[in-house]
Amino acid sequence: MELKLNSIMHGFLLKDKEVISDIHGEGYLFEHLKSGARLIYIKAKDENKVFSISFKTPPEDDCGTPHILEHSVLCGSRKYASKDPFNELAKGSLNTFLNALTYADKTMYPIASCNEEDFHNLLDVYLDAVFYPNIYTKKEIFMQEGWRYIVNEETGELNVTGVVYNEMKGALSDPESLLQGAISRNLFGKTTYGFESGGDPAAIPNLTYESFLAFHKKYYHPSNSYIYLYGDMDIERCLKHIGDEYLNDFMRTIELPEILETKATYLQKLSKETFPTDSDEDTGYLAYSVNVGLCTDEELTMALQVLSYVLLETNASVIKTALMEAKICDDVEGWFDSSTYEMLFSIVAKNADLSKVSEFEKTINQTLERILKDGLDKELLTSSLRRLSFLLKEEDYGSTPKGLIYGMKLMKSWLHGKNPFFCLRHFETLEKLKDPNYEWNILVEKNILHNTKKNILVFSPDKHKEKEIQDEFLKKMHDKKDSFTENDIKQIKEDTKNLEIFQHTEDTPEILEQIPILQLSQINPAPSIPVYTKSRVGEGKQIFVPLQSNGIIYLKLHFDVDCLHEELLPYAGLLTDVLGKLDTIKYSYQELPMVTNEVFGGLSFQNDVFSKNTEDYTGFLTVKSKFLKEDIAKVAELTKEILLNTKFDSLNSLQKIVRAAKIKGENYLLNYSHLEAIHFSVGQLSNGGKINEITSGIDYFHFLVKIDKMLSETPEVVINNLKKAANCLFTQKSFHISFGCEEEDINKAISMRDFIYENLDPGSNSKFEKFSFDKNSSSLAFTANSTVQYNIFAADFKKLGYSYNGKLQVLRTILNLEYLWNEVRVKGGAYGSGCSFQQNGICYFYSYRDPNVTETYKIYKNLWKKLETFNATDREMTKYILGTINRLDQPKTNAEKLNDAINKEYRDFPEDFEIMERNQIIHTTKNDVLEFTDLLKDISLLRNYCTIGGEGKILANKEFFDTIQKLIP
C-alpha cells in the first residue's frame, strides 16, 4: 500500500516521508488532525513489531511524579479493570518487550511482539492505560505504587513505604548514582534537568494525591503525545485502531509543555556535596561538568560521543592519563548523557584526592589547551571512529528490539520539534566525522574548555551522613506524627486498611477475561534449537554456529581452569581484569587500546562456568571477541600477543588497572547486589557456583582488595602468580574454541584457530582434576551502605530427590507473577522479586530493593502453602503456558545464538532437550503444578540465605544470620 504525502487516513495527515537507508527502512510522519497527536511509522522488513507512546513530562520538583505515574497508569484502566494489567500481560502474552520508562524529561510506554494479534492486544492495553487509568477512582494505586504512611501497631511509630519510594531508596544508595544527581543539580539548578524525575526519597512524601492527578491531566493528552510504530505491519489497521478507539475522543489543546535552555551560567563555579559511606577512606569524587549543547544536533551528539571516548575511556586517553599521572585519582571516566535536551558531559575522577581540586581543574584545562595546539591523537581518533562504525553496523542491542532503539534515538529530535529522521542517518553523520579536516579543536574549545556553563564538584565521603539522614527522617516522622490529630491517625489507619482490602481482593474471572490472550494453537509447537556442529581440537572441543552476520565473526577461545591449583583459581579472575589492558612486549599500556580498537569490534575476557549438576561442571577463562572477516590476520596476531606476551611485571600499569577494577567492582556490587547475592548463595551449594564466586563474585572482589594492597607491599607474589596462572591456562591441553560466522568464512576462522593453537605450549601431561568444595548451607548477611535489602534463598532440589522437568518453568512463571509479585512487591513494597529453577538442580528466590528481611524469607518458606490451594482455570493455565513459552522464544542476536550453542554443549543437554522441555511446558496441567507443592515444602525446610542490605536493618534481624560481615571491606 502506497502512502502519499498530504493524504489523510483514519484522521491522520501524512506530513512527511523519507527513505532511511541506514536502517533499511522508510519513515512516515503523521499528525492526528483532531487530537494533535504525532505519529511516526518506520516501515521495515522486521517481524519484531514495536509500538510506543511517549509524553513530554518535565518534573517540577523532586517528588518523582513522572515516575510514580509511570507505575500507576498500568494498574488498571477503563477497559481493563484488573489491578495489574501489566503483570497479566507479562503472564500470558508473546511480547518481545514490555516495559515503561521514566526519563529526565519524558515518559515512554513501549511494547513489541512478533505476533500480529498479540501486538494489537498489547497496544490496546497500553493506550487505554495512559489515557483512561483508574488512578482517578482508586487512590489505593497511588498509595501502593508511590508512597503512604504506615503506623506500627506495637510501637506507634510512623514510617513511609511504597514501591517507587523503596525503588528510589535503592537506586540512590550508591555513591555514583548520588553523584549523577549532584552534578545535575549544580549544573541545571531548579530546572527540568536539575530535578530528580525518578523521585528523591526525602521529597517523595511531599507529593499529594491531588498533585499526582493534576500531573496526569496536564501531560497525558494526545496533543502532548509521540506515538511510534516500527516493523512489518498493516499500518492502516494500526492507524484505524489508534485513531478510532482512542484519539478521536480528544480535542487538540494548545497548552503544551516546552523545555527551554537553562538561562543560568556557571563560570568555573565550585560546588561541594557529601555522600554517605561506611568506609574509613577519605577519597571521593571530583567532577568537571559542562552543559555541552542540544541533543537535536545529531552531528554534535555523535562527535561528543567519540570525543568522550578519545579523551577519557582508554589507557591512551590524554585527560585520563594526565589526571592519573598527577596522582589525583585512581581512575577516570567520561559521562556523556545525550538523552536530555541539554546534553551533559562530565569528567569524573574516582578515588580522588579531594585536596587536589584546583590541580584537577588545572590539569584538565591544560590538557585541553595542548589539544588545541597539537590536535587529537590521530591514531586513537581513527580507531575510535572505526569502533563506532563497527557497533553501528552490527546493531546488537541485546534483548532490546532494534526498532525500539531507533524510536529512542529519534525522540531526541522529535520531542523538541526537530526533524526526527535525521537522528537515524548515523552513517551519514559518521562520514562527516571521518573527514581528516573535521574541526575537533573547535568542538573542544567551544563546547568544553571555554564553555561558561560549567561546574566543578567536590563529592566527599561522610561516615556520619547515613546516621544523620536516618535521624532526620525519624525526627521528621516524630514531628509529623505529633502534628497529626486523632482523626489524621485514624485516616492513615483507614487508608492502610483500604489498601490491604484492595491488595487482597482478587480480580474476578470476568475482569481478568477483559485482557485478551492468544490460544496455544497460535504458538509455534517447534522450539528454537541451537544449530551448531562440533569437532575436536587436540583434547578440546570446537563449536561452529552458522550465522547471517554481515561479514562479522564472533569468536570465543576457552581455556579450562581445571589446570590450575586451587590457590591460583582467583588469579583466573584477575587475568580477566588485566589482559588486553596491561603492556605487552610489542605494545605499551597506552598503545594497546588504540591497536585493539583498530582491529576488534569488541574484545573482553571473562570467566564462564557451565554446571551439569552441583558436582560436575566445566569452567573456562574465555577470550571473547568480534571482528570483521577481513581483519582476521591482524586479530590472530594481536590475540597471540595479548595471551602470550603480556608483561605482568609492568607494576605501574598493573597497579592502575587493579585499582580501576576495584572501583568498578565496588560499584557493580552496590548496583547489582541481588545478582551477587545469588551467585554467593549458589556457590555454597555447587562446585561450579563456587568457582564462579571465586573468579567473579563477592569472594573475588575481596581478593581484589587484597591484591591492591599486595601490589604495594609484595608485588612479586602477585606478578609470579599471574605468570603461573597464565602459563597453566594458555596451553594446547586447556584449549577449546567456539565461533559463529557465515559458512563461507569458516575456513578463515579455522586458519586463525590453527595459528593460535600452534603457538601455544603443549601443556602438562598430567590429567586435570575437577575442583571439589565443601558445600555448607548457611545464613549470611553482608552489610552495605544501603537503605534497602536484597534477600536470596537458594537450594539444590536434585539433592532432595527431585529431577528437572520443563513444567518447573511454568511453576516459575506462576510463582514470579502471582505469589512473589503480590506478596513481596505489591504488599511488601519491594521493587522486584523472582525465582528460577535450573536444569542442574539449583533453584533460588530473590528480592530486589526490598524494605524487609525476615518477612521476605517467610514468604519464600510459605510458598508451598500458597501452591497447595492453586486452582487455575483452563484459561489461566493457557496464560501461564504462553508466558513461559514467550520467555523461551525471544528473538536472538548472533552473539546470543553462539552462547546458546555453547551452553547446550557444555551443560551436556540431550540432543532433543528443547523439544522435550517445550512439550512438557505446553502440556502442563493444574494438577502438575499442584504436584510441586511437596518440592516447595521440602525446600522450605532448608536454610541457605544471603542478604545484602543496610547495617541497621541487618543488625535488627541479627538472630536470623549465622554470620554478618561487610560487603566492602
PDB file of C-alpha atoms in Angstrom, residues 533 542 544-545 553 632 739 741-752:
ATOM      1  CA  THR A 533      28.497 -28.540  14.599  1.00  0.00           C
ATOM      2  CA  GLN A 542      35.313 -26.877  18.696  1.00  0.00           C
ATOM      3  CA  PHE A 544      30.764 -23.740  14.994  1.00  0.00           C
ATOM      4  CA  VAL A 545      27.466 -21.844  14.636  1.00  0.00           C
ATOM      5  CA  ILE A 553      32.996 -13.240  13.037  1.00  0.00           C
ATOM      6  CA  ILE A 632      41.271 -11.886  10.837  1.00  0.00           C
ATOM      7  CA  PHE A 739      32.839 -19.345  16.812  1.00  0.00           C
ATOM      8  CA  CYS A 741      30.102 -16.628  11.170  1.00  0.00           C
ATOM      9  CA  GLU A 742      28.854 -17.022   7.607  1.00  0.00           C
ATOM     10  CA  GLU A 743      29.520 -20.562   6.349  1.00  0.00           C
ATOM     11  CA  GLU A 744      31.661 -19.145   3.555  1.00  0.00           C
ATOM     12  CA  ASP A 745      34.013 -17.680   6.183  1.00  0.00           C
ATOM     13  CA  ILE A 746      34.548 -20.855   8.206  1.00  0.00           C
ATOM     14  CA  ASN A 747      37.973 -21.510   6.691  1.00  0.00           C
ATOM     15  CA  LYS A 748      39.157 -18.068   7.759  1.00  0.00           C
ATOM     16  CA  ALA A 749      38.121 -18.814  11.353  1.00  0.00           C
ATOM     17  CA  ILE A 750      39.809 -22.234  11.246  1.00  0.00           C
ATOM     18  CA  SER A 751      43.038 -20.694   9.973  1.00  0.00           C
ATOM     19  CA  MET A 752      43.027 -18.362  12.978  1.00  0.00           C
TER      20      MET A 752
END
